[in-house]
Structure formats: C-alpha cells, structure tokens
CSV table of C-alpha atoms in Angstrom, one decimal:
chain,number,residue,atom,x,y,z
S,1,MET,CA,-39.3,75.5,-45.6
S,2,SER,CA,-41.7,72.9,-46.9
S,3,ALA,CA,-45.3,72.8,-45.6
S,4,SER,CA,-45.9,69.3,-46.7
S,5,ARG,CA,-45.0,67.5,-43.4
S,6,PHE,CA,-46.8,70.0,-41.3
S,7,ASP,CA,-49.8,69.8,-43.6
S,8,ARG,CA,-49.9,66.1,-43.0
S,9,THR,CA,-49.5,66.4,-39.2
S,10,ALA,CA,-51.2,69.6,-38.6
S,11,ASP,CA,-53.9,68.4,-36.3
S,12,ARG,CA,-51.5,66.5,-34.2
S,13,TYR,CA,-49.0,69.3,-34.0
S,14,ALA,CA,-51.6,71.8,-33.3
S,15,ALA,CA,-53.0,69.7,-30.3
S,16,ALA,CA,-49.4,69.6,-28.8
S,17,ALA,CA,-48.9,73.4,-29.3
S,18,ALA,CA,-52.2,74.1,-27.6
S,19,ARG,CA,-51.0,72.4,-24.5
S,20,ARG,CA,-47.8,74.4,-24.2
S,21,ASP,CA,-47.3,77.2,-21.7
S,22,TRP,CA,-46.2,80.2,-23.7
S,23,SER,CA,-45.6,82.5,-20.6
S,24,ARG,CA,-41.9,82.3,-20.4
S,25,PHE,CA,-41.4,83.2,-24.0
S,26,VAL,CA,-44.0,85.9,-23.9
S,27,GLU,CA,-42.3,87.4,-20.9
S,28,LEU,CA,-39.0,87.3,-22.8
S,29,CYS,CA,-40.7,89.3,-25.7
S,30,ARG,CA,-41.6,92.3,-23.4
S,31,PRO,CA,-44.8,92.9,-25.4
S,32,GLN,CA,-46.1,96.5,-25.5
S,33,PRO,CA,-49.6,97.7,-26.1
S,34,ASP,CA,-48.7,99.5,-29.3
S,35,ASP,CA,-46.6,96.5,-30.7
S,36,ARG,CA,-47.2,95.1,-34.1
S,37,ALA,CA,-46.0,91.5,-33.6
S,38,LEU,CA,-45.0,89.0,-36.3
S,39,ASP,CA,-44.5,85.2,-35.5
S,40,VAL,CA,-42.4,83.7,-38.4
S,41,ALA,CA,-43.0,80.0,-39.2
S,42,ALA,CA,-45.8,80.3,-36.6
S,43,GLY,CA,-47.4,76.9,-37.1
S,44,PRO,CA,-50.9,76.9,-35.5
S,45,GLY,CA,-50.3,80.4,-34.2
S,46,PHE,CA,-50.7,79.8,-30.5
S,47,LEU,CA,-47.8,82.1,-29.6
S,48,SER,CA,-49.6,84.9,-31.7
S,49,GLY,CA,-52.8,84.0,-29.8
S,50,ALA,CA,-50.9,84.5,-26.4
S,51,LEU,CA,-49.6,87.9,-27.6
S,52,ALA,CA,-52.8,89.1,-29.2
S,53,PRO,CA,-54.4,90.5,-25.9
S,54,LEU,CA,-51.1,92.3,-25.1
S,55,VAL,CA,-50.3,94.0,-28.4
S,56,ALA,CA,-51.9,96.2,-31.1
S,57,GLU,CA,-51.8,93.4,-33.7
S,58,ALA,CA,-50.5,89.8,-33.7
S,59,VAL,CA,-49.7,88.3,-37.1
S,60,ALA,CA,-49.0,84.6,-37.6
S,61,LEU,CA,-47.1,83.6,-40.8
S,62,ASP,CA,-46.7,80.0,-42.0
S,63,ALA,CA,-46.3,78.1,-45.2
S,64,SER,CA,-48.9,75.6,-44.1
S,65,GLU,CA,-52.5,76.7,-44.5
S,66,ALA,CA,-53.5,73.6,-42.5
S,67,LEU,CA,-51.6,74.7,-39.6
S,68,LEU,CA,-52.8,78.3,-39.8
S,69,SER,CA,-56.3,77.1,-39.8
S,70,HIS,CA,-55.8,76.4,-36.1
S,71,ALA,CA,-54.9,80.0,-35.1
S,72,PRO,CA,-57.0,81.5,-32.4
S,73,GLU,CA,-59.4,84.3,-32.8
S,74,GLY,CA,-57.7,87.7,-32.9
S,75,VAL,CA,-54.7,86.5,-34.8
S,76,THR,CA,-53.9,87.8,-38.4
S,77,ARG,CA,-53.1,84.7,-40.6
S,78,VAL,CA,-50.7,85.1,-43.6
S,79,VAL,CA,-49.5,82.3,-45.7
S,80,GLY,CA,-45.8,82.7,-46.7
S,81,THR,CA,-42.3,81.6,-46.2
S,82,ALA,CA,-39.7,82.6,-43.7
S,83,GLU,CA,-37.1,83.2,-46.3
S,84,HIS,CA,-39.4,85.7,-48.2
S,85,LEU,CA,-41.5,87.6,-45.9
S,86,PRO,CA,-44.4,89.3,-47.7
S,87,PHE,CA,-44.3,92.6,-45.7
S,88,ASP,CA,-42.7,96.0,-46.2
S,89,ASP,CA,-39.7,97.1,-44.4
S,90,GLY,CA,-40.0,98.2,-40.8
S,91,THR,CA,-43.6,96.9,-40.5
S,92,PHE,CA,-43.3,95.2,-37.0
S,93,THR,CA,-41.9,96.2,-33.7
S,94,LEU,CA,-41.6,92.6,-32.4
S,95,VAL,CA,-40.6,89.7,-34.6
S,96,THR,CA,-40.4,86.1,-33.3
S,97,ILE,CA,-39.4,82.6,-34.4
S,98,VAL,CA,-39.9,79.6,-32.2
S,99,ASN,CA,-38.3,76.2,-32.9
S,100,SER,CA,-38.4,76.8,-36.6
S,101,LEU,CA,-34.8,78.0,-37.6
S,102,HIS,CA,-33.8,74.3,-37.8
S,103,HIS,CA,-36.4,73.9,-40.5
S,104,VAL,CA,-35.6,76.8,-42.8
S,105,ASP,CA,-33.4,76.3,-46.0
S,106,ASP,CA,-31.5,79.5,-45.3
S,107,MET,CA,-30.9,80.5,-41.7
S,108,THR,CA,-28.9,83.6,-42.5
S,109,GLY,CA,-31.4,84.8,-45.1
S,110,THR,CA,-34.3,84.1,-42.7
S,111,LEU,CA,-32.8,86.2,-39.9
S,112,ALA,CA,-32.0,88.9,-42.5
S,113,GLU,CA,-35.6,89.0,-43.6
S,114,MET,CA,-36.7,89.3,-40.0
S,115,VAL,CA,-34.4,92.2,-39.5
S,116,ARG,CA,-35.7,93.8,-42.7
S,117,VAL,CA,-39.4,93.9,-41.6
S,118,LEU,CA,-38.3,95.0,-38.0
S,119,ALA,CA,-38.9,98.8,-37.1
S,120,PRO,CA,-35.9,100.7,-36.0
S,121,GLU,CA,-37.0,100.5,-32.3
S,122,GLY,CA,-38.1,96.9,-32.6
S,123,ARG,CA,-36.8,93.7,-31.1
S,124,ILE,CA,-36.5,90.1,-32.2
S,125,ALA,CA,-37.1,87.1,-30.0
S,126,VAL,CA,-35.8,83.6,-31.0
S,127,GLN,CA,-36.2,80.2,-29.4
S,128,ASP,CA,-34.7,76.8,-30.8
S,129,TYR,CA,-32.7,73.9,-29.8
S,130,LEU,CA,-28.8,74.2,-30.0
S,131,ALA,CA,-26.4,72.0,-31.7
S,132,ASP,CA,-23.9,70.2,-29.7
S,133,ASP,CA,-20.6,72.1,-29.3
S,134,ASP,CA,-18.7,69.1,-30.6
S,135,PRO,CA,-19.1,69.3,-34.6
S,136,ALA,CA,-19.2,65.5,-34.9
S,137,ALA,CA,-21.8,65.1,-32.3
S,138,ALA,CA,-23.8,67.9,-33.9
S,139,GLU,CA,-23.7,66.3,-37.3
S,140,ARG,CA,-24.8,62.9,-35.9
S,141,TRP,CA,-27.7,64.5,-34.1
S,142,ASP,CA,-28.7,66.3,-37.3
S,143,ALA,CA,-28.6,63.1,-39.1
S,144,ILE,CA,-31.0,61.6,-36.6
S,145,GLU,CA,-33.4,64.6,-36.7
S,146,ARG,CA,-33.4,64.2,-40.6
S,147,LEU,CA,-34.3,60.6,-40.3
S,148,ARG,CA,-37.2,61.6,-38.0
S,149,ASP,CA,-38.3,64.4,-40.3
S,150,ASP,CA,-36.8,65.2,-43.7
S,151,GLY,CA,-37.9,68.8,-43.3
S,152,HIS,CA,-35.1,69.2,-40.6
S,153,ARG,CA,-32.1,71.1,-41.9
S,154,ARG,CA,-29.6,71.8,-39.0
S,155,LEU,CA,-29.7,73.2,-35.4
S,156,PRO,CA,-28.2,76.5,-34.8
S,157,ARG,CA,-24.8,76.6,-33.2
S,158,ARG,CA,-24.4,78.3,-29.7
S,159,GLY,CA,-23.8,82.0,-30.4
S,160,GLU,CA,-24.7,81.7,-34.2
S,161,VAL,CA,-27.9,83.6,-34.1
S,162,ALA,CA,-26.3,86.4,-32.0
S,163,GLN,CA,-23.5,86.8,-34.4
S,164,LEU,CA,-25.6,86.9,-37.4
S,165,LEU,CA,-28.0,89.5,-35.8
S,166,ALA,CA,-25.0,91.5,-34.5
S,167,GLY,CA,-24.1,92.0,-38.2
S,168,HIS,CA,-27.4,93.7,-38.7
S,169,GLY,CA,-26.8,96.0,-35.7
S,170,LEU,CA,-28.9,94.0,-33.1
S,171,GLY,CA,-27.3,93.2,-29.8
S,172,LEU,CA,-28.3,90.5,-27.3
S,173,GLU,CA,-30.5,91.9,-24.4
S,174,GLU,CA,-31.4,88.7,-22.7
S,175,GLU,CA,-31.0,84.9,-23.1
S,176,ARG,CA,-31.9,81.7,-21.2
S,177,GLU,CA,-30.7,78.1,-21.8
S,178,TRP,CA,-32.1,74.8,-20.2
S,179,ALA,CA,-32.2,71.1,-20.7
S,180,SER,CA,-35.4,69.8,-22.4
S,181,SER,CA,-36.3,66.1,-21.9
S,182,TRP,CA,-38.1,64.0,-24.5
S,183,GLN,CA,-39.6,60.6,-24.6
S,184,LEU,CA,-38.6,59.0,-27.9
S,185,GLU,CA,-41.9,57.4,-29.0
S,186,PRO,CA,-44.1,60.5,-28.7
S,187,TRP,CA,-41.3,62.5,-30.4
S,188,LEU,CA,-41.4,60.1,-33.4
S,189,ASP,CA,-45.2,60.0,-33.3
S,190,MET,CA,-45.3,63.8,-33.7
S,191,ALA,CA,-43.5,63.7,-37.1
S,192,GLU,CA,-45.2,60.4,-38.2
S,193,THR,CA,-41.8,59.0,-38.8
S,194,PRO,CA,-41.8,55.8,-41.0
S,195,PRO,CA,-41.1,52.4,-39.4
S,196,ALA,CA,-37.7,51.8,-40.9
S,197,ALA,CA,-36.5,55.3,-40.0
S,198,ARG,CA,-37.9,54.8,-36.4
S,199,GLU,CA,-36.0,51.5,-36.0
S,200,ARG,CA,-32.7,53.2,-37.2
S,201,ILE,CA,-33.3,56.1,-34.7
S,202,HIS,CA,-33.9,53.7,-31.9
S,203,GLU,CA,-30.5,52.0,-32.7
S,204,MET,CA,-28.7,55.3,-33.0
S,205,ILE,CA,-30.0,56.7,-29.7
S,206,GLY,CA,-30.1,53.5,-27.6
S,207,ALA,CA,-32.5,54.8,-25.1
S,208,ASP,CA,-36.2,55.5,-24.5
S,209,GLY,CA,-35.5,59.3,-24.2
S,210,PHE,CA,-33.0,62.0,-24.7
S,211,GLN,CA,-32.3,65.6,-23.7
S,212,SER,CA,-31.8,68.6,-25.9
S,213,THR,CA,-30.4,72.0,-25.1
S,214,ALA,CA,-33.2,74.6,-25.4
S,215,TRP,CA,-32.4,78.3,-25.8
S,216,MET,CA,-34.3,81.5,-26.1
S,217,ALA,CA,-33.0,85.1,-26.6
S,218,ARG,CA,-34.1,88.7,-27.2
S,219,PHE,CA,-32.2,91.0,-29.4
S,220,GLY,CA,-32.7,94.8,-29.9
S,221,ARG,CA,-30.9,97.8,-31.4
C-alpha cells in the first residue's frame, strides 16, 4: 500500500476524517477498558482517537507519516504497512481496518497479518465498500476507482472477508450494510484526480453523484 497519494493529500484527507462521526463503528467494536487496539492503515488516526478514552492503548499504524502527523493526543503512532505489521503475535485484543482493504496489494495477506497480531480472545472489526455482485459491473467500477486514484486495487466481494477470516478460526458476530451516497466532484477532489482522468470518469458515470454499498462487521473466535 503506497503512501505517496496520501502524503500528497494528507491535509485534505485528515480534514474530511475529522468531520466523520465514528460512533457507529466504535459501537460495533465493543471496546473494553483493558483492550489494546490497533487500527491498520489508520490514516490520520481519528478512529484511534475515538477509541483512546475507552481502551488501555490505541495504536494507529499507517504507511504515511504525513497522515499520522494528524493523529490526536493519546494515540500511539506507528509507521508501517498493512501487509507486514511490525508487532509480535497476539499483541492486540482489538484490530480494525476502515476503508483501506481496497488499497492493499494483498488482501488475503493483510487479513492474515491482522489475525497474527490478534490475541486469542480478541476480535477484528472491518469496514469497507463492497464490490457489485455482478463481476462485470464490479470490474468496471474498480476501473473507475483506479482512474480516480492509482492506489486503488479492488473492492472486497460480499462475504469474502468473512470467508477469509473463517479460514483463521474467526466467525462473524455482527454486520451492517447500507447505501452510501457521494457527490462526484468532492470525491474526485479528495484524491486530486488529474483533469483527463476526471473527464473520463464523468463520461463513465454519466451523473453528478453515485451510491456505493458500505459494509462493516465484527469477527471473533
């Protein structure tokens, strides 16, 4: 997962993340006072900031030092990649990743790393956007996403994360799915999409806005 785009857009991305209401995802995590919580590909660390008063330690890991510089007080900042987490086995009781699986080079490997650093009694919470159930439509949207941001890899398929984590002995405990609405221009602005790519995306979408299927889930042993 490259830090370059996020280094370039760190201030803009952090401002957007600061406006976000993290309460629904924090509720899903079921934080406990003795938790050691790790947020993988944490960006500016605002989820960790929301968790910090509720847990024993909140760690934000990201490849971008520029993004991590925005992390709130009380958050432990660690520079590193999602595919190779710089922590010992079983270090954390809560491991999260929010809207970042679609950026990692190796989704299977990233989830395996999250399980590796998870304590036996721990839980994993994930949020992302889901690929269309139709493979052709899913590939077309991933192509749009890559035009917008060359750091995009692919959206997870419905049930894919649950299947991968089940292979490591984690079962689905709770999940939620909803429609997320976007205005096209602010979405393109966030990634600083170049003019030619913006024009092509406008042609492909053919509207001023769109909807994505958002999803979050918690898994445990």
